[in-house]
Coordinates of C-alpha atoms and ligand atoms in Angstrom, one line a residue:
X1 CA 7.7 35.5 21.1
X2 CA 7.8 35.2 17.6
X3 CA 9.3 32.6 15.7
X4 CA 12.1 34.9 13.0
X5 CA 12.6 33.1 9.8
X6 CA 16.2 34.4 9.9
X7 CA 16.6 31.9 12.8
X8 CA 17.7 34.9 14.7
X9 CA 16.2 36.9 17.3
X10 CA 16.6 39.6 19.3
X11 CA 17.1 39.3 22.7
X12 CA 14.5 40.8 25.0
X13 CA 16.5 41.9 28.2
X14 CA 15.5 40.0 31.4
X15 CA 13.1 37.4 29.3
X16 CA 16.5 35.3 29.5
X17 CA 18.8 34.3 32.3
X18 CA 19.9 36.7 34.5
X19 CA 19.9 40.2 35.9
X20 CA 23.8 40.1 36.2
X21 CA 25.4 42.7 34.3
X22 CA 24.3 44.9 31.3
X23 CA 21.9 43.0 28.7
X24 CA 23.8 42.1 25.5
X25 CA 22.0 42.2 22.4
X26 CA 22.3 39.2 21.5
X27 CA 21.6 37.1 25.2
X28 CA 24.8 35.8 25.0
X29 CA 27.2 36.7 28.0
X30 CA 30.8 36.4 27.0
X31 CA 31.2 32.9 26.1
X32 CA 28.3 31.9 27.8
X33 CA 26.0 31.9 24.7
X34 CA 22.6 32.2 25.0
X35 CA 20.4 28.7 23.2
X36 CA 16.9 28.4 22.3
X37 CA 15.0 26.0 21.2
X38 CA 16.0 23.9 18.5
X39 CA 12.4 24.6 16.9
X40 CA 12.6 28.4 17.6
X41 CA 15.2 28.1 15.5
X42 CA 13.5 26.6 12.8
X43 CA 14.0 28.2 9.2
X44 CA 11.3 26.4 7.5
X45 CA 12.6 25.0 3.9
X46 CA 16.4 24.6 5.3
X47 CA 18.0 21.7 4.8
X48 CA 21.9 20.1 5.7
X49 CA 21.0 17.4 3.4
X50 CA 20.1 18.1 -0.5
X51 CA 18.0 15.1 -2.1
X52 CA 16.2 15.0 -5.1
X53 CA 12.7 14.8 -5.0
X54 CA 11.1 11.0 -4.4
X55 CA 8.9 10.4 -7.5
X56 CA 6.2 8.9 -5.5
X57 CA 4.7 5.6 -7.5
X58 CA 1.3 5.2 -6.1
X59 CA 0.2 4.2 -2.3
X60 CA 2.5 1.7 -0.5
X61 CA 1.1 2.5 2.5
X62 CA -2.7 1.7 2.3
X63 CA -3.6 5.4 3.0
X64 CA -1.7 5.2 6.3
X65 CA 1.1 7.6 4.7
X66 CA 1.4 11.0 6.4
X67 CA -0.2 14.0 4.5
X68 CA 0.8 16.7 6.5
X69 CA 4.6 18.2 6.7
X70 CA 6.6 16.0 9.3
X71 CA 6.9 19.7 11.0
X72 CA 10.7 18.9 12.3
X73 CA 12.6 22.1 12.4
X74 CA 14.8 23.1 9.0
X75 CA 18.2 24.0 9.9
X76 CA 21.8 23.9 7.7
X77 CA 24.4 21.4 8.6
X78 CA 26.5 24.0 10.5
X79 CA 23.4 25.3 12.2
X80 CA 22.6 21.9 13.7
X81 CA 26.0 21.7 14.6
X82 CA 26.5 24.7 16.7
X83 CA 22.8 23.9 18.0
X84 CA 23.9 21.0 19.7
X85 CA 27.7 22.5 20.6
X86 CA 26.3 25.5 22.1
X87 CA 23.9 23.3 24.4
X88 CA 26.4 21.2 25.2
X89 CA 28.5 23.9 26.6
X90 CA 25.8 24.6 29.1
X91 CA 26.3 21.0 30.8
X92 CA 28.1 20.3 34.2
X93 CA 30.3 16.9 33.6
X94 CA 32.9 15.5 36.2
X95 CA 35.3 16.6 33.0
X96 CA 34.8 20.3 34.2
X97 CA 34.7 19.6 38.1
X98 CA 34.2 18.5 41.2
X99 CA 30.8 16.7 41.0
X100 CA 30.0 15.9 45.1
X101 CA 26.7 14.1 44.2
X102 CA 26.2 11.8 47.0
X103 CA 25.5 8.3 46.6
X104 CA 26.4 8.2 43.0
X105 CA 30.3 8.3 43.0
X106 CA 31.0 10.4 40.7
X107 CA 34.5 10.4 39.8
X108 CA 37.0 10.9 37.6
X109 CA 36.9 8.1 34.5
X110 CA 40.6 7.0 33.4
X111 CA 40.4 7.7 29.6
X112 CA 42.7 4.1 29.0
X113 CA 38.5 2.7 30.1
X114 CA 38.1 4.4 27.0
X115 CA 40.7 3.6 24.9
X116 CA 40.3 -0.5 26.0
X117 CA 36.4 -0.1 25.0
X118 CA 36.9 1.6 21.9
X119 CA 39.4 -1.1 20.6
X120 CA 37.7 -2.5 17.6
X121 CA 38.1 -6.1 18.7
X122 CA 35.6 -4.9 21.8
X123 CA 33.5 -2.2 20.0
X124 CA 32.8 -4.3 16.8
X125 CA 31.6 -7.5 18.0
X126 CA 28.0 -8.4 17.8
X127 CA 25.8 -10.7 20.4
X128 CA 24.7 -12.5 17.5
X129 CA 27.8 -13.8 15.9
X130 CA 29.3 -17.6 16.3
X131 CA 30.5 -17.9 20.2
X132 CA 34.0 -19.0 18.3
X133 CA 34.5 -15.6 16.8
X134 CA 34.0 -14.4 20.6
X135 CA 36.2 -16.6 22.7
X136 CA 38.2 -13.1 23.7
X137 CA 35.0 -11.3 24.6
X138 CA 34.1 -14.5 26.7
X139 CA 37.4 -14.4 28.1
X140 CA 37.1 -10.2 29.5
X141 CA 33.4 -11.3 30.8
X142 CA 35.5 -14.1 32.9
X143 CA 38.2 -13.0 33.8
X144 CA 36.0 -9.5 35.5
X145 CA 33.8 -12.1 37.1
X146 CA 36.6 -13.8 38.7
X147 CA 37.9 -10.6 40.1
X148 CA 34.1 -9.8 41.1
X149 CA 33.7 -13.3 43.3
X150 CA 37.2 -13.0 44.6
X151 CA 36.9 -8.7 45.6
X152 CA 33.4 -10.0 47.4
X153 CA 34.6 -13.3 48.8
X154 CA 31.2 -14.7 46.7
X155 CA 30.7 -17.8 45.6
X156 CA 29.3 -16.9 41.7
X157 CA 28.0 -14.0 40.0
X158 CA 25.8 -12.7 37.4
X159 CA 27.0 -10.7 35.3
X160 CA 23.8 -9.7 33.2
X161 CA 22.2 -6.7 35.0
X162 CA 22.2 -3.7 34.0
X163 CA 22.1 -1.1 36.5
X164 CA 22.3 -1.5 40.0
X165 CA 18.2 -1.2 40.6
X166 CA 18.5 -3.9 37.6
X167 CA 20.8 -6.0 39.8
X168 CA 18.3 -5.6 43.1
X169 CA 15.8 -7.4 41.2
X170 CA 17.5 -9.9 40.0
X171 CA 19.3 -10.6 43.5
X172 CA 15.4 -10.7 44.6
X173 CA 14.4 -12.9 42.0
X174 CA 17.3 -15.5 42.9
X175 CA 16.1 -15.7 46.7
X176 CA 12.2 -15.7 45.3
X177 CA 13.7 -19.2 43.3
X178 CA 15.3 -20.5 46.3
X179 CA 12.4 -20.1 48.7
X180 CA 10.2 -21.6 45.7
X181 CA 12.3 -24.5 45.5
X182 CA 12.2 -25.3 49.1
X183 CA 8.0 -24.8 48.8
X184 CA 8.3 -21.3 50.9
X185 CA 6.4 -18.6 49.9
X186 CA 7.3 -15.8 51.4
X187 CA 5.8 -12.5 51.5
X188 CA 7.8 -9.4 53.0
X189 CA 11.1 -8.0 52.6
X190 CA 12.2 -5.8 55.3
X191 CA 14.2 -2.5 54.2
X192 CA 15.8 0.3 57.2
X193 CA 15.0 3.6 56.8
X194 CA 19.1 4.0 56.1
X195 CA 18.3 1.8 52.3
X196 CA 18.8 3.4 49.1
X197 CA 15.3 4.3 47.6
X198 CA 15.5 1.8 45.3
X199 CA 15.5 -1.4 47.8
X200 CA 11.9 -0.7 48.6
X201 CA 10.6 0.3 44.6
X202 CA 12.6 -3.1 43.5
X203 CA 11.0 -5.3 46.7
X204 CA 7.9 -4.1 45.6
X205 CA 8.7 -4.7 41.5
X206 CA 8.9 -7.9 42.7
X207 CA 6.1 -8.8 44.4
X208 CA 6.8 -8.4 47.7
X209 CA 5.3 -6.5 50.6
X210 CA 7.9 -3.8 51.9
X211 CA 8.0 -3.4 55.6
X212 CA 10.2 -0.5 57.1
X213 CA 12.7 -0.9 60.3
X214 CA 13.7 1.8 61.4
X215 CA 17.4 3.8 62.1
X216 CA 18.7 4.5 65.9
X217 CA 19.6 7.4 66.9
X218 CA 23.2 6.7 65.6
X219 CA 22.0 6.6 62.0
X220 CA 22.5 2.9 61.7
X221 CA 19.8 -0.5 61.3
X222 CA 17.8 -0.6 64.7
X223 CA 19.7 -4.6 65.1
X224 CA 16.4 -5.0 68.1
X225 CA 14.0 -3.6 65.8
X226 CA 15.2 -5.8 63.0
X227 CA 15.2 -9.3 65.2
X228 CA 12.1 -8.7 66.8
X229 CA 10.3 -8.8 63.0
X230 CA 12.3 -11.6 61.7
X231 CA 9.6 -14.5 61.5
X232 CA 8.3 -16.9 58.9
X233 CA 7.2 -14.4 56.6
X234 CA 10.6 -12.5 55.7
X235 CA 11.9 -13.8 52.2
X236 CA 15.1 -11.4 52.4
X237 CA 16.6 -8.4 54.6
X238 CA 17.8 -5.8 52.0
X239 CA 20.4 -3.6 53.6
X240 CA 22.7 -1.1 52.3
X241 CA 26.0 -1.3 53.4
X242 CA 27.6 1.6 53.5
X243 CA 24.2 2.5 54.0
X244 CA 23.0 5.9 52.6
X245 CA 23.8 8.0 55.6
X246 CA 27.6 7.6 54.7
X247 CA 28.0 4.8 57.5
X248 CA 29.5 1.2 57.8
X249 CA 26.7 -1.4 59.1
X250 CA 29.1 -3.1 61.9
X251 CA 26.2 -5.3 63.2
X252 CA 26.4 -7.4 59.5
X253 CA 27.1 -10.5 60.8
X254 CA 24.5 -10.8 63.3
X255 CA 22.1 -9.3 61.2
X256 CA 22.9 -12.2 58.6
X257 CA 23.1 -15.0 61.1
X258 CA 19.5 -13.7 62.5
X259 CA 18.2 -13.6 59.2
X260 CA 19.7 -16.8 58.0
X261 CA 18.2 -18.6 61.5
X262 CA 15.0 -17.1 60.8
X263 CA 14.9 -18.8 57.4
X264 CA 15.5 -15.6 55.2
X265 CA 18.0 -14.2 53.0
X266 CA 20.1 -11.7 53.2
X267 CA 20.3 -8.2 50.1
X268 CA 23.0 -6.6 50.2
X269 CA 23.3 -3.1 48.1
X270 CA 26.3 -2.5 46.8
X271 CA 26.8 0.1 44.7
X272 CA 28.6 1.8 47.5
X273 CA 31.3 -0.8 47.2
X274 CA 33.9 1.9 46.1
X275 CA 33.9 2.5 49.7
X276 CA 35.5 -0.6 51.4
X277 CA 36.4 -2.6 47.7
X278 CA 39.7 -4.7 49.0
X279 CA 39.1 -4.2 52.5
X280 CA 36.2 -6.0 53.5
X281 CA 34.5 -9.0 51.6
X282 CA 30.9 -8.9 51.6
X283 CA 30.7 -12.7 51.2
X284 CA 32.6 -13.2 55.3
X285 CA 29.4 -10.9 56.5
X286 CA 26.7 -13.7 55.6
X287 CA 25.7 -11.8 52.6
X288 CA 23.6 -13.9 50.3
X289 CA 23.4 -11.4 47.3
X290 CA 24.7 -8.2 46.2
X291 CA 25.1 -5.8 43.5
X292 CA 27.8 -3.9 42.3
X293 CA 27.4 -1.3 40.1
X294 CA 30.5 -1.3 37.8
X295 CA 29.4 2.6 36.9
X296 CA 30.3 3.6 40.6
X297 CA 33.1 1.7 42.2
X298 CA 34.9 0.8 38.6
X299 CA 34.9 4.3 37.6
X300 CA 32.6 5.6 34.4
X301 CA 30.4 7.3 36.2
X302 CA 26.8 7.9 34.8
X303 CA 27.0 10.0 32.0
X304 CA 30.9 9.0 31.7
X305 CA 31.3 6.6 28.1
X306 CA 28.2 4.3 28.6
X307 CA 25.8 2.7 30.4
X308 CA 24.9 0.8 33.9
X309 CA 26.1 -2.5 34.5
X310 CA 24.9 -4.1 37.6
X311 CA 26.2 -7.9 38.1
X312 CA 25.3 -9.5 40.9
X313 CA 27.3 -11.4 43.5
X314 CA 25.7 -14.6 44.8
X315 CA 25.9 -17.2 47.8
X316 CA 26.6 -20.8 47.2
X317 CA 22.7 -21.4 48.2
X318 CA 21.3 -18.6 45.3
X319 CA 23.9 -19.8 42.7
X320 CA 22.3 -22.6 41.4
X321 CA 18.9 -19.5 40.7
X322 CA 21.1 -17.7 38.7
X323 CA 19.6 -16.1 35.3
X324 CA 21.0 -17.0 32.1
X325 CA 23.0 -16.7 29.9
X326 CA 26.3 -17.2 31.6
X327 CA 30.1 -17.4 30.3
X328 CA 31.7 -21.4 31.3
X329 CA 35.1 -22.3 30.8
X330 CA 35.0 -25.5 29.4
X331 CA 37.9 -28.4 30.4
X332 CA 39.8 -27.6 26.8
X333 CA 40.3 -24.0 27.8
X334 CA 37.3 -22.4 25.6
X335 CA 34.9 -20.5 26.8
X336 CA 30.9 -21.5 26.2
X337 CA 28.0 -19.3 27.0
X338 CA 25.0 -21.3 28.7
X339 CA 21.6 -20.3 27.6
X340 CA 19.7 -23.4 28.5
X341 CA 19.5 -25.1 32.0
X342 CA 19.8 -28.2 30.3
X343 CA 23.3 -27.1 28.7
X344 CA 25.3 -27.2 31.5
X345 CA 26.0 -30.4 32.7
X346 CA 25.6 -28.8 36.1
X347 CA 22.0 -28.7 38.7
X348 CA 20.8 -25.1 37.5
X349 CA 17.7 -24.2 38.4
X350 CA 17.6 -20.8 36.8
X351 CA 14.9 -18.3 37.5
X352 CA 15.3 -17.2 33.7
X353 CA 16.6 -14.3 31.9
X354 CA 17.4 -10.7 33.2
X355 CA 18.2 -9.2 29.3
X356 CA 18.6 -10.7 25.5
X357 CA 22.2 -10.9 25.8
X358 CA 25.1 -11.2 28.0
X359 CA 24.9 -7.9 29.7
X360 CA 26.6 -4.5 29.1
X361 CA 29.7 -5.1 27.3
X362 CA 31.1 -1.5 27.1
X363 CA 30.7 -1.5 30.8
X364 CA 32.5 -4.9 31.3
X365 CA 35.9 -3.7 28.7
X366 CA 36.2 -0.5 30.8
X367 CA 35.8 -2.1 34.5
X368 CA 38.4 -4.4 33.8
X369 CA 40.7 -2.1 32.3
X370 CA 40.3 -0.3 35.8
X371 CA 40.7 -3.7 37.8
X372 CA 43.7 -4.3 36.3
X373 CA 45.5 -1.1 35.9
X374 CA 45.1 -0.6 39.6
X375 CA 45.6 -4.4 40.8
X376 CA 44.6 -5.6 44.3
X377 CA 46.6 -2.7 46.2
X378 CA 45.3 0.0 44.0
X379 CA 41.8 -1.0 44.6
X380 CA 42.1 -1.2 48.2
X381 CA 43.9 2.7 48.1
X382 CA 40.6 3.5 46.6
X383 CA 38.6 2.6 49.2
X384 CA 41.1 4.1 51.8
X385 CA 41.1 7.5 49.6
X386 CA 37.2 7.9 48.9
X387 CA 37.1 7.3 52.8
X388 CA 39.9 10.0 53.9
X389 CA 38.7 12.5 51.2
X390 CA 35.3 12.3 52.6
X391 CA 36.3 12.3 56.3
X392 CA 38.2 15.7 55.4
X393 CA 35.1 17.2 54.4
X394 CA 33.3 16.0 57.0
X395 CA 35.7 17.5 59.7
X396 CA 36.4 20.7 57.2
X397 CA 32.6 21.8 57.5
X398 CA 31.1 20.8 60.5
X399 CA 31.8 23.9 62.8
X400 CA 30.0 25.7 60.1
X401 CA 27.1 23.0 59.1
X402 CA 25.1 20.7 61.1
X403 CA 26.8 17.1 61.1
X404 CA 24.0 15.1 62.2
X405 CA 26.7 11.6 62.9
X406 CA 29.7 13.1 63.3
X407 CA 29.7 11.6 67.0
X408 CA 28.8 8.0 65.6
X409 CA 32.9 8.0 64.1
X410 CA 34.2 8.9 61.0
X411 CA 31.8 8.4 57.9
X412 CA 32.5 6.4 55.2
X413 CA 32.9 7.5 51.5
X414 CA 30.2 10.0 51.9
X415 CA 29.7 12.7 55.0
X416 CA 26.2 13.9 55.4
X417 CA 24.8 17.3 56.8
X418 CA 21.7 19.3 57.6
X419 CA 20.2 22.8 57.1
X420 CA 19.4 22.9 61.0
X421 CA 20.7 26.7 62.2
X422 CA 20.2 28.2 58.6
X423 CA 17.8 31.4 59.4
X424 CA 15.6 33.4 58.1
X425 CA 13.9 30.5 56.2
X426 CA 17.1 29.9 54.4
X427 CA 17.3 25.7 53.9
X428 CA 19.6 23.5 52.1
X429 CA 17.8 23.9 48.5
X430 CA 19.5 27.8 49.0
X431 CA 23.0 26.2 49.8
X432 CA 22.7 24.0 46.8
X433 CA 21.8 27.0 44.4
X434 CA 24.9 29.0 45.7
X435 CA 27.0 26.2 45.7
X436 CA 26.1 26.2 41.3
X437 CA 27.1 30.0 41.0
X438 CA 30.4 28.9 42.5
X439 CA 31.0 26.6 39.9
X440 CA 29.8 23.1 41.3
X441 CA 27.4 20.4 41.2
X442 CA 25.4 20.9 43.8
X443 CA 25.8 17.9 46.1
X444 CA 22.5 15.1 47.2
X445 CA 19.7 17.2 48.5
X446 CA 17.0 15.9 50.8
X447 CA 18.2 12.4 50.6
X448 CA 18.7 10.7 53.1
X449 CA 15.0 11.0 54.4
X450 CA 15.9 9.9 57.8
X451 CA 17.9 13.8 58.4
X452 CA 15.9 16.7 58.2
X453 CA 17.4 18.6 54.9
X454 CA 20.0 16.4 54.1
X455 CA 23.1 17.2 52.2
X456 CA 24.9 14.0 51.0
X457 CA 28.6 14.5 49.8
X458 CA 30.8 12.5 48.2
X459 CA 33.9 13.7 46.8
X460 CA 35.0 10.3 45.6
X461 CA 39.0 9.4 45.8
X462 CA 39.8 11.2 42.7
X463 CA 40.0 14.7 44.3
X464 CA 43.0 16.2 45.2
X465 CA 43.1 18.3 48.5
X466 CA 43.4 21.6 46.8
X467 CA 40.4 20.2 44.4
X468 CA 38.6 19.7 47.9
X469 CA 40.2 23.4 49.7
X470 CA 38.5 25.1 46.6
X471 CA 35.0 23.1 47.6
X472 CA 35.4 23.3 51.4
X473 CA 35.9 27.4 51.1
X474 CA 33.2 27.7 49.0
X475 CA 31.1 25.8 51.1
X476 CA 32.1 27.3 54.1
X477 CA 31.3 30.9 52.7
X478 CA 27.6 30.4 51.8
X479 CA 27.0 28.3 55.0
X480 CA 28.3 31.3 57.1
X481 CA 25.9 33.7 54.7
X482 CA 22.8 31.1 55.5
X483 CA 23.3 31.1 59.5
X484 CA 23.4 34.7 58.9
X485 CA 20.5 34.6 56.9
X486 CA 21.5 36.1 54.0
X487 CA 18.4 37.0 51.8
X488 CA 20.8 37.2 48.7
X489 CA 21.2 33.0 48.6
X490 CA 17.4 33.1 48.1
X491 CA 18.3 34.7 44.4
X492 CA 20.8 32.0 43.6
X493 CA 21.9 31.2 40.8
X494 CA 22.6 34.2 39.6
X495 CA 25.2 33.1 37.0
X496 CA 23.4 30.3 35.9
X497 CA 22.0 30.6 32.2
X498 CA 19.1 29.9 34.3
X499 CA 18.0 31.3 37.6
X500 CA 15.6 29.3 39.9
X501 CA 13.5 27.1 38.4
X502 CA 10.4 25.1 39.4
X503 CA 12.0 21.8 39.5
X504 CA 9.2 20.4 41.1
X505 CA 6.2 21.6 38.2
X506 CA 8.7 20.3 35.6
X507 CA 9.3 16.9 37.3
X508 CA 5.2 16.4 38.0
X509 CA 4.2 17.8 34.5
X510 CA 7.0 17.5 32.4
X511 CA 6.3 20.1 29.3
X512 CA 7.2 17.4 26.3
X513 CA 5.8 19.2 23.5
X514 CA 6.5 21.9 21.5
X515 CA 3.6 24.4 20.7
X516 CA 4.1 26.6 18.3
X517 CA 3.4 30.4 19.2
X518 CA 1.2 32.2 16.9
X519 CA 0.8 35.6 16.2
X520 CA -1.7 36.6 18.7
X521 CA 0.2 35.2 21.3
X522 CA -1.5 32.5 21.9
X523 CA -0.2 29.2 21.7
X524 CA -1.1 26.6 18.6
X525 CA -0.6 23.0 18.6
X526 CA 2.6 22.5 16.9
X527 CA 1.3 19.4 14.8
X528 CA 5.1 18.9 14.5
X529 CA 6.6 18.2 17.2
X530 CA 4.0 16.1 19.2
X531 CA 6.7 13.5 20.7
X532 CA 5.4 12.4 23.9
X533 CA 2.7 12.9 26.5
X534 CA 2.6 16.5 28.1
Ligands
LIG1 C1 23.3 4.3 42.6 C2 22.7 3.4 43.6 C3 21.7 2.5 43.3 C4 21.0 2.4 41.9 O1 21.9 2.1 40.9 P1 21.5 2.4 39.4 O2 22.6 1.9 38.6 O3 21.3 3.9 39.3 O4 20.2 1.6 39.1 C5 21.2 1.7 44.3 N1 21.7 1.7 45.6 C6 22.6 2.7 45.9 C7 23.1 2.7 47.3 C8 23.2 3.5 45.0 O5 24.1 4.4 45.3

């Protein structure tokens, strides 16, 4: 392919997208408009911006200065423009749809978050400036972590973290403190098969030695399996809770009063909190730390305005480890943030500092403004709704799909399923790729590990029924087509402005750079564009 200094090429039927329909000229379909690169687009000389020449006065540089052209692609203002609009068209955003990604909670963001965090009074202020041109900044980060320790039944919190993995490891570094303190070193942290991914990769971050227990046959922690490892050597149990096969852990106080007997503490991961947020506090089931992730249960899902923000519940026996800084109310009414142990008046024994400042602010502005513009009863509906929406998909789809635990009870916020019946070699990455030519995210694939081709999906609380009716029929249709065996789903998507792509090659050797084509076909190092490893 050759790069046309018009910045416009034609297209070469079937080198594009799809086989659906007659090939257009120009790639596009309808309003589906065909983009390529940025740098196939290149017109050379083009500029949006129009500067006179530097008059270069000698070396500043030592000799380091560049001598060759930058090589970044010339385009006009309007060009770029449309560049970027017309990729951005091609995105799938829980604006457009239903987005059943399990695990991640992926609902709708109220757009008053938005309006709260874009006030200028929030969006303005700086880390850096005088804590008494702050006080009402201090005042949001207080008044969320009050409603934090009271939804949890916690003693304290840190409100630092930024993402939930962020807020594993620094609920990990709090019980590595503790145990130090007491002159306990500790070495394993036991994880069930039914953790999110990230318990072990954080346990690990931190130094420990992972050990797995496994799940019983109901999908849940193996409570025998768990005691009968419990010994001097476990720093922490980390257990997710609703743990990643959609299910409540029921056995969370005895698995907290063996761990605590045995000397260890007890993780809990959070980020599913959306699914029982005012209806059970983590702090009455012996938890000693957990995460929240403010991006899933408080709404703005990834992608949705901002950020992670991952604070971190704690037990009155990890407070005191807590990483600074932190917001104090002082007696007079103002708030103070604490970046010294020795400028609190208090026994801190800190195990130091998770970020620079005082975690994600944007995140903070928008989970309050959800806190309080549903109060205590709305957050409580929206653990009863993300539960009922999920248990109607659950029973919706499991005459048609396998439903590995739909004997254990009803799920929790997410209801899982499994490619077992699908013939002729059909699996769930088929299902997903039908599921995108009807018009949806596909949901979790392969994740849980402990079901055979695993489809996790939650449709979060903010889907009405006919939302879900639309999801269920179309799930319903290719899973009838995949017990049938239908050879066609092996060809999906065929609407997509991709069709199948090797998602596997692109994650192990991600293609980073651009190389310029030449004319032999060949392919030339693109001095330009060299931005990262390839
Ligand atoms: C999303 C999630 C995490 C990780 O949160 P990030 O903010 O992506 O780091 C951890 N555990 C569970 C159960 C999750 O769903």
């Amino acid at each position: 392919m050759t790069v046309n200094p018009s910045g416009w090429r034609p297209s070469t039927p079937g080198s594009v997208a799809n086989d659906t329909g007659p090939a257009t000229v120009t790639g596009n379909r309808a309003l589906q408009l065909e983009e390529p690169l940025i740098f196939e687009l290149d017109r050379g000389d083009a500029t949006g911006v129009d500067i006179e020449p530097v008059k270069v006065s000698g070396d500043r540089l030592g000799g380091l200065e560049r001598k060759s052209a930058i090589g970044l692609p010339g385009l006009s203002e309007p060009e770029t423009v449309r560049h970027y609009t017309r990729l951005s068209r091609q995105n799938y955003a829980i604006d457009l749809g239903l987005f059943p990604l399990g695990s991640c909670t992926m609902k709708h963001n109220p757009r008053l978050n938005e309006k709260v965090a874009r006030m200028a009074g929030f969006a303005d202020v700086h880390p850096l400036q005088p804590q008494e041109t702050v006080q009402g900044a201090f005042e949001v980060i207080d008044t969320l972590a009050h409603w934090l320790i009271e939804l949890t039944g916690m003693h304290s919190v840190a409100m630092s973290p930024k993402a939930g993995a962020h807020g594993e490891l620094c609920g990990l570094l709090c019980i590595r403190a503790a145990l130090e303190d007491r002159g306990d070193a500790r070495e394993v942290v036991l994880v069930p098969a039914s953790a999110h991914g990230t318990n072990p990769a954080t346990a690990a971050f931190a130094g420990y030695r992972v050990e797995n227990i496994p799940a019983n046959a109901a999908g849940r922690v193996d409570l025998d399996a768990l005691k009968a490892r419990l010994g001097p050597d476990v720093a922490a149990v980390m257990i997710t809770n609703p743990n990643t096969c959609g299910l409540f852990e029921p056995d969370m106080v005895e698995i907290s009063r063996a761990v605590h007997a045995a000397g260890g503490f007890v993780y809990c991961d959070g980020a599913n909190f959306n699914a029982i947020v005012g209806r059970v506090r983590p702090g009455d089931l012996g938890i000693d730390a957990m995460h929240i992730n403010l991006h899933k249960t408080f709404s703005t899902p990834h992608g949705g305005g901002g950020p992670g923000s991952g604070p971190v519940v704690l037990s009155e026996a990890l407070s005191p480890f807590a990483p600074l800084p932190f917001v104090a109310k002082e007696a007079d009414g103002t708030f103070k943030l604490i970046e010294e142990e020795t400028a609190a008046d208090r026994d801190l024994k800190s195990f130091g500092r998770m970020t620079a400042f005082h975690g994600q602010m944007g995140m903070f502005t928008r989970a309050l403004s959800y806190i309080l513009s549903h109060g205590a009863d709305g957050l409580r509906q929206v653990a009863e709704d993300a539960v009922l929406n999920a248990n109607y998909v659950l029973r919706q789809l499991s005459d048609v799909l396998d439903a590995p635990f739909a004997d254990s009870g009803p799920c929790m916020h997410e209801a899982i399923f499994s490619d077992k019946g699908f013939d002729g070699g059909l699996s769930t990455i088929d299902l997903a790729k039908a599921l995108i030519d009807e018009g949806f995210h596909p949901m979790t694939m392969y994740f849980p590990l402990v079901v055979h081709g695993a489809m996790l999906i939650e449709p979060t609380e903010t889907e009405s029924k006919a939302a879900l009716d639309q999801f269920i029929a179309a799930m319903r249709s290719i899973a009838g087509k995949a017990k049938a065996g239908d050879q066609s789903l092996k060809a999906a998507p065929v609407y997509a402005p991709r069709r199948r792509l090797d998602e596997t090659l692109a994650a192990r050797k991600p293609v980073l750079t651009y190389r310029n084509p030449v004319p032999d076909g060949s392919e030339a190092d693109g001095a330009a564009a060299s931005v990262g490893g390839g």
